PDB file of C-alpha atoms in Angstrom:
ATOM      1  CA  THR A   1     111.646-103.110-127.372  1.00 89.00           C
ATOM      2  CA  ILE A   2     110.312-102.354-130.874  1.00 92.00           C
ATOM      3  CA  THR A   3     111.532-104.408-133.883  1.00 95.00           C
ATOM      4  CA  GLY A   4     110.242-104.465-137.545  1.00 96.00           C
ATOM      5  CA  ARG A   5     110.905-103.816-141.036  1.00 96.00           C
ATOM      6  CA  VAL A   6     110.821-101.302-143.715  1.00 95.00           C
ATOM      7  CA  SER A   7     109.108-102.275-146.994  1.00 93.00           C
ATOM      8  CA  PHE A   8     108.218-100.451-150.235  1.00 93.00           C
ATOM      9  CA  ILE A   9     105.567 -99.675-152.614  1.00 90.00           C
ATOM     10  CA  ALA A  10     107.323 -98.382-155.882  1.00 86.00           C
ATOM     11  CA  VAL A  11     106.376 -97.691-159.243  1.00 83.00           C
ATOM     12  CA  ALA A  12     109.480 -99.079-160.397  1.00 79.00           C
ATOM     13  CA  PRO A  13     109.915-102.747-159.261  1.00 76.00           C
ATOM     14  CA  GLY A  14     112.700-103.137-156.830  1.00 75.00           C
ATOM     15  CA  ALA A  15     113.254 -99.209-156.319  1.00 80.00           C
ATOM     16  CA  THR A  16     114.247 -98.414-152.725  1.00 81.00           C
ATOM     17  CA  PRO A  17     115.706 -95.132-151.229  1.00 80.00           C
ATOM     18  CA  ALA A  18     119.279 -95.076-149.704  1.00 77.00           C
ATOM     19  CA  ARG A  19     118.969 -96.348-146.218  1.00 77.00           C
ATOM     20  CA  ALA A  20     120.960 -93.482-144.841  1.00 79.00           C
ATOM     21  CA  GLY A  21     118.146 -91.132-145.863  1.00 85.00           C
ATOM     22  CA  VAL A  22     115.612 -92.592-143.632  1.00 92.00           C
ATOM     23  CA  ASP A  23     114.801 -91.964-140.077  1.00 93.00           C
ATOM     24  CA  ILE A  24     112.246 -93.759-137.861  1.00 94.00           C
ATOM     25  CA  GLU A  25     111.421 -92.415-134.401  1.00 92.00           C
ATOM     26  CA  ALA A  26     109.190 -93.233-131.651  1.00 90.00           C
ATOM     27  CA  VAL A  27     108.199 -89.657-130.841  1.00 88.00           C
ATOM     28  CA  PRO A  28     106.429 -88.911-127.377  1.00 87.00           C
ATOM     29  CA  SER A  29     102.694 -88.109-127.993  1.00 84.00           C
ATOM     30  CA  ASP A  30     102.163 -86.782-124.442  1.00 76.00           C
ATOM     31  CA  PRO A  31     105.351 -85.240-122.810  1.00 69.00           C
ATOM     32  CA  ASP A  32     103.950 -85.729-119.446  1.00 71.00           C
ATOM     33  CA  LEU A  33     103.790 -89.527-119.747  1.00 66.00           C
ATOM     34  CA  ALA A  34     107.277 -90.012-121.760  1.00 62.00           C
ATOM     35  CA  PRO A  35     110.645 -89.034-120.834  1.00 60.00           C
ATOM     36  CA  ILE A  36     111.829 -85.344-121.412  1.00 53.00           C
ATOM     37  CA  ASN A  37     114.868 -86.618-123.527  1.00 58.00           C
ATOM     38  CA  GLY A  38     112.214 -87.138-126.255  1.00 63.00           C
ATOM     39  CA  HIS A  39     112.847 -88.934-129.449  1.00 69.00           C
ATOM     40  CA  ALA A  40     114.256 -92.450-129.794  1.00 85.00           C
ATOM     41  CA  THR A  41     115.811 -93.272-133.241  1.00 89.00           C
ATOM     42  CA  ALA A  42     115.584 -96.672-134.782  1.00 93.00           C
ATOM     43  CA  ASP A  43     118.683 -98.474-135.711  1.00 92.00           C
ATOM     44  CA  ILE A  44     117.930 -99.393-139.264  1.00 93.00           C
ATOM     45  CA  ARG A  45     120.075-102.441-140.620  1.00 94.00           C
ATOM     46  CA  PRO A  46     121.118-103.004-144.241  1.00 93.00           C
ATOM     47  CA  ASP A  47     118.312-105.626-144.745  1.00 93.00           C
ATOM     48  CA  TRP A  48     115.890-102.960-143.741  1.00 95.00           C
ATOM     49  CA  THR A  49     114.973-104.497-140.359  1.00 96.00           C
ATOM     50  CA  PHE A  50     114.984-101.817-137.420  1.00 96.00           C
ATOM     51  CA  SER A  51     115.115-101.964-133.690  1.00 95.00           C
ATOM     52  CA  PHE A  52     114.636 -99.756-130.478  1.00 90.00           C
ATOM     53  CA  SER A  53     114.955-100.444-127.056  1.00 87.00           C
ATOM     54  CA  GLY A  54     114.238 -98.672-123.758  1.00 84.00           C
ATOM     55  CA  ILE A  55     111.116 -97.179-125.180  1.00 85.00           C
ATOM     56  CA  ASN A  56     108.478 -96.043-122.656  1.00 83.00           C
ATOM     57  CA  GLY A  57     105.259 -94.161-122.500  1.00 84.00           C
ATOM     58  CA  PRO A  58     102.816 -93.327-125.434  1.00 88.00           C
ATOM     59  CA  ARG A  59     104.661 -92.560-128.589  1.00 89.00           C
ATOM     60  CA  ARG A  60     103.907 -92.354-132.247  1.00 91.00           C
ATOM     61  CA  LEU A  61     106.113 -94.329-134.561  1.00 93.00           C
ATOM     62  CA  GLU A  62     107.029 -91.825-137.155  1.00 92.00           C
ATOM     63  CA  VAL A  63     109.242 -91.650-140.260  1.00 93.00           C
ATOM     64  CA  THR A  64     110.710 -88.177-139.624  1.00 90.00           C
ATOM     65  CA  ARG A  65     113.266 -88.323-142.905  1.00 90.00           C
ATOM     66  CA  THR A  66     112.936 -89.915-146.026  1.00 90.00           C
ATOM     67  CA  ARG A  67     114.956 -89.361-149.284  1.00 87.00           C
ATOM     68  CA  PRO A  68     113.367 -87.085-151.855  1.00 88.00           C
ATOM     69  CA  GLY A  69     110.740 -88.716-153.762  1.00 89.00           C
ATOM     70  CA  TRP A  70     109.477 -91.175-150.906  1.00 92.00           C
ATOM     71  CA  MET A  71     106.859 -90.742-148.264  1.00 94.00           C
ATOM     72  CA  VAL A  72     105.198 -92.817-145.582  1.00 95.00           C
ATOM     73  CA  GLU A  73     102.198 -95.082-147.051  1.00 95.00           C
ATOM     74  CA  TYR A  74     101.631 -96.622-143.442  1.00 95.00           C
ATOM     75  CA  VAL A  75     102.884 -97.798-140.315  1.00 97.00           C
ATOM     76  CA  ARG A  76     101.282-101.130-138.769  1.00 97.00           C
ATOM     77  CA  VAL A  77     101.789-102.906-135.435  1.00 94.00           C
ATOM     78  CA  ARG A  78     100.431-106.394-135.462  1.00 92.00           C
ATOM     79  CA  GLY A  79      98.571-105.918-138.724  1.00 93.00           C
ATOM     80  CA  ILE A  80      96.805-102.811-137.273  1.00 94.00           C
ATOM     81  CA  ASP A  81      97.129 -99.293-138.939  1.00 95.00           C
ATOM     82  CA  VAL A  82      98.826 -97.011-136.097  1.00 95.00           C
ATOM     83  CA  THR A  83     100.408 -94.507-138.786  1.00 94.00           C
ATOM     84  CA  ASP A  84      99.148 -91.539-136.733  1.00 91.00           C
ATOM     85  CA  GLN A  85      98.165 -93.265-133.412  1.00 92.00           C
ATOM     86  CA  PRO A  86      99.972 -93.317-130.022  1.00 91.00           C
ATOM     87  CA  VAL A  87     101.104 -96.906-128.912  1.00 91.00           C
ATOM     88  CA  VAL A  88     101.827 -97.236-125.370  1.00 88.00           C
ATOM     89  CA  PHE A  89     105.357 -98.733-124.291  1.00 86.00           C
ATOM     90  CA  GLY A  90     107.030 -99.441-121.084  1.00 80.00           C
ATOM     91  CA  THR A  91     106.727-103.013-119.912  1.00 81.00           C
ATOM     92  CA  ALA A  92     108.026-106.112-121.621  1.00 82.00           C
ATOM     93  CA  ALA A  93     104.343-107.040-122.388  1.00 84.00           C
ATOM     94  CA  GLN A  94     104.091-103.910-124.391  1.00 88.00           C
ATOM     95  CA  SER A  95     106.927-104.692-126.604  1.00 88.00           C
ATOM     96  CA  VAL A  96     106.308-105.292-130.341  1.00 91.00           C
ATOM     97  CA  ASP A  97     108.198-107.323-132.722  1.00 89.00           C
ATOM     98  CA  ASP A  98     106.168-107.027-135.998  1.00 92.00           C
ATOM     99  CA  VAL A  99     106.151-103.284-136.803  1.00 96.00           C
ATOM    100  CA  GLU A 100     105.771-102.596-140.596  1.00 97.00           C
ATOM    101  CA  VAL A 101     106.764 -99.455-142.002  1.00 96.00           C
ATOM    102  CA  VAL A 102     105.804 -98.926-145.693  1.00 96.00           C
ATOM    103  CA  LEU A 103     107.223 -96.160-147.777  1.00 94.00           C
ATOM    104  CA  THR A 104     106.103 -95.169-151.333  1.00 93.00           C
ATOM    105  CA  ASP A 105     107.526 -93.412-154.291  1.00 93.00           C
ATOM    106  CA  ARG A 106     103.990 -92.159-154.983  1.00 92.00           C
ATOM    107  CA  VAL A 107     104.558 -88.839-153.508  1.00 93.00           C
ATOM    108  CA  THR A 108     101.783 -86.331-153.299  1.00 94.00           C
ATOM    109  CA  ARG A 109     102.387 -82.589-154.053  1.00 95.00           C
ATOM    110  CA  ILE A 110     100.427 -79.123-153.449  1.00 96.00           C
ATOM    111  CA  LEU A 111     101.598 -76.378-155.776  1.00 96.00           C
ATOM    112  CA  GLY A 112     100.321 -73.017-155.357  1.00 96.00           C
ATOM    113  CA  ARG A 113     100.872 -69.261-155.485  1.00 96.00           C
ATOM    114  CA  VAL A 114     100.764 -66.541-152.796  1.00 95.00           C
ATOM    115  CA  ARG A 115      99.777 -63.033-153.789  1.00 94.00           C
ATOM    116  CA  ALA A 116      99.648 -59.888-151.664  1.00 92.00           C
ATOM    117  CA  ARG A 117      96.426 -57.742-151.897  1.00 92.00           C
ATOM    118  CA  ASP A 118      97.827 -55.608-154.595  1.00 94.00           C
ATOM    119  CA  GLY A 119      98.398 -58.725-156.683  1.00 93.00           C
ATOM    120  CA  ARG A 120     102.147 -58.851-156.705  1.00 93.00           C
ATOM    121  CA  ALA A 121     103.819 -62.099-155.437  1.00 94.00           C
ATOM    122  CA  ALA A 122     104.206 -62.326-151.663  1.00 94.00           C
ATOM    123  CA  VAL A 123     108.005 -62.563-151.707  1.00 91.00           C
ATOM    124  CA  GLY A 124     109.395 -63.660-148.215  1.00 91.00           C
ATOM    125  CA  ALA A 125     106.033 -65.191-147.072  1.00 95.00           C
ATOM    126  CA  THR A 126     105.489 -68.578-145.908  1.00 96.00           C
ATOM    127  CA  ALA A 127     102.897 -71.066-146.855  1.00 96.00           C
ATOM    128  CA  ILE A 128     101.528 -73.209-144.201  1.00 97.00           C
ATOM    129  CA  VAL A 129      99.443 -76.259-145.136  1.00 97.00           C
ATOM    130  CA  PHE A 130      97.333 -78.286-142.402  1.00 97.00           C
ATOM    131  CA  ALA A 131      94.511 -80.450-142.071  1.00 97.00           C
ATOM    132  CA  PRO A 132      91.160 -79.136-141.156  1.00 97.00           C
ATOM    133  CA  THR A 133      90.680 -81.414-137.925  1.00 95.00           C
ATOM    134  CA  ARG A 134      92.408 -80.358-134.978  1.00 94.00           C
ATOM    135  CA  ASP A 135      93.312 -84.229-134.082  1.00 91.00           C
ATOM    136  CA  ARG A 136      95.821 -83.877-136.834  1.00 93.00           C
ATOM    137  CA  TRP A 137      97.664 -80.856-135.039  1.00 91.00           C
ATOM    138  CA  TYR A 138     100.400 -82.374-133.076  1.00 85.00           C
ATOM    139  CA  ALA A 139     104.196 -82.055-132.761  1.00 80.00           C
ATOM    140  CA  GLU A 140     105.788 -83.351-136.052  1.00 82.00           C
ATOM    141  CA  SER A 141     102.632 -84.202-137.526  1.00 91.00           C
ATOM    142  CA  ARG A 142     102.767 -85.347-141.168  1.00 92.00           C
ATOM    143  CA  PHE A 143      99.364 -83.446-141.954  1.00 96.00           C
ATOM    144  CA  MET A 144     101.075 -80.038-141.488  1.00 96.00           C
ATOM    145  CA  ARG A 145     103.802 -78.513-143.588  1.00 95.00           C
ATOM    146  CA  ALA A 146     105.420 -75.185-144.026  1.00 96.00           C
ATOM    147  CA  ALA A 147     107.111 -74.057-147.337  1.00 97.00           C
ATOM    148  CA  PRO A 148     108.865 -70.574-148.181  1.00 97.00           C
ATOM    149  CA  VAL A 149     107.295 -68.751-150.977  1.00 96.00           C
ATOM    150  CA  GLY A 150     109.550 -68.090-154.035  1.00 95.00           C
ATOM    151  CA  GLU A 151     110.339 -64.771-155.776  1.00 94.00           C
ATOM    152  CA  ASP A 152     107.552 -65.665-158.049  1.00 95.00           C
ATOM    153  CA  GLY A 153     105.110 -66.172-155.278  1.00 96.00           C
ATOM    154  CA  ARG A 154     104.955 -70.030-155.804  1.00 97.00           C
ATOM    155  CA  PHE A 155     105.330 -72.915-153.237  1.00 97.00           C
ATOM    156  CA  SER A 156     105.548 -76.554-153.293  1.00 96.00           C
ATOM    157  CA  VAL A 157     104.686 -78.937-150.329  1.00 96.00           C
ATOM    158  CA  GLU A 158     105.250 -82.756-150.853  1.00 94.00           C
ATOM    159  CA  GLY A 159     104.598 -85.749-148.890  1.00 93.00           C
ATOM    160  CA  LEU A 160     101.130 -84.992-147.321  1.00 95.00           C
ATOM    161  CA  PRO A 161      98.744 -87.904-146.674  1.00 94.00           C
ATOM    162  CA  SER A 162      95.834 -87.496-149.313  1.00 92.00           C
ATOM    163  CA  GLY A 163      92.994 -85.733-147.925  1.00 93.00           C
ATOM    164  CA  LEU A 164      91.618 -81.960-147.241  1.00 95.00           C
ATOM    165  CA  TYR A 165      93.785 -79.246-146.590  1.00 96.00           C
ATOM    166  CA  TYR A 166      93.889 -75.500-145.537  1.00 97.00           C
ATOM    167  CA  VAL A 167      96.652 -73.365-146.983  1.00 95.00           C
TER     168      VAL A 167
END
């Protein structure tokens, strides 16, 4: 069992996203050690507490959907940052009841332009943005995004953790 709460760091005091636009999942980090049926989605209550049950295997606790203008600041279990780390579940002793998921409205943004060799906009291309270290390359990583390139060759990617990226 996993229980916890969602809290917010916001520029505007008291600002929160709509609860219906937030999903927290326990995503298997090793498909050989977690059930094939995959993801478990938290039940987020009106007071922003949440719970999962029946979780087993190594999992990453991930915010898989947020409202526009919000992103993950961090996820902590027993005060330890596990934002991008697998946590092992399966026995009653591995249950946690103090998960803290913090969202922020201070959203990062990368803007760019893609051009073909002839200098024209690369219409129809996809910009792929990813962290340079391989340990950040996992399914549903928050360190990787793809964005369509518009008619003018521009793209925009939001919500990446601060750091270095390849595009």
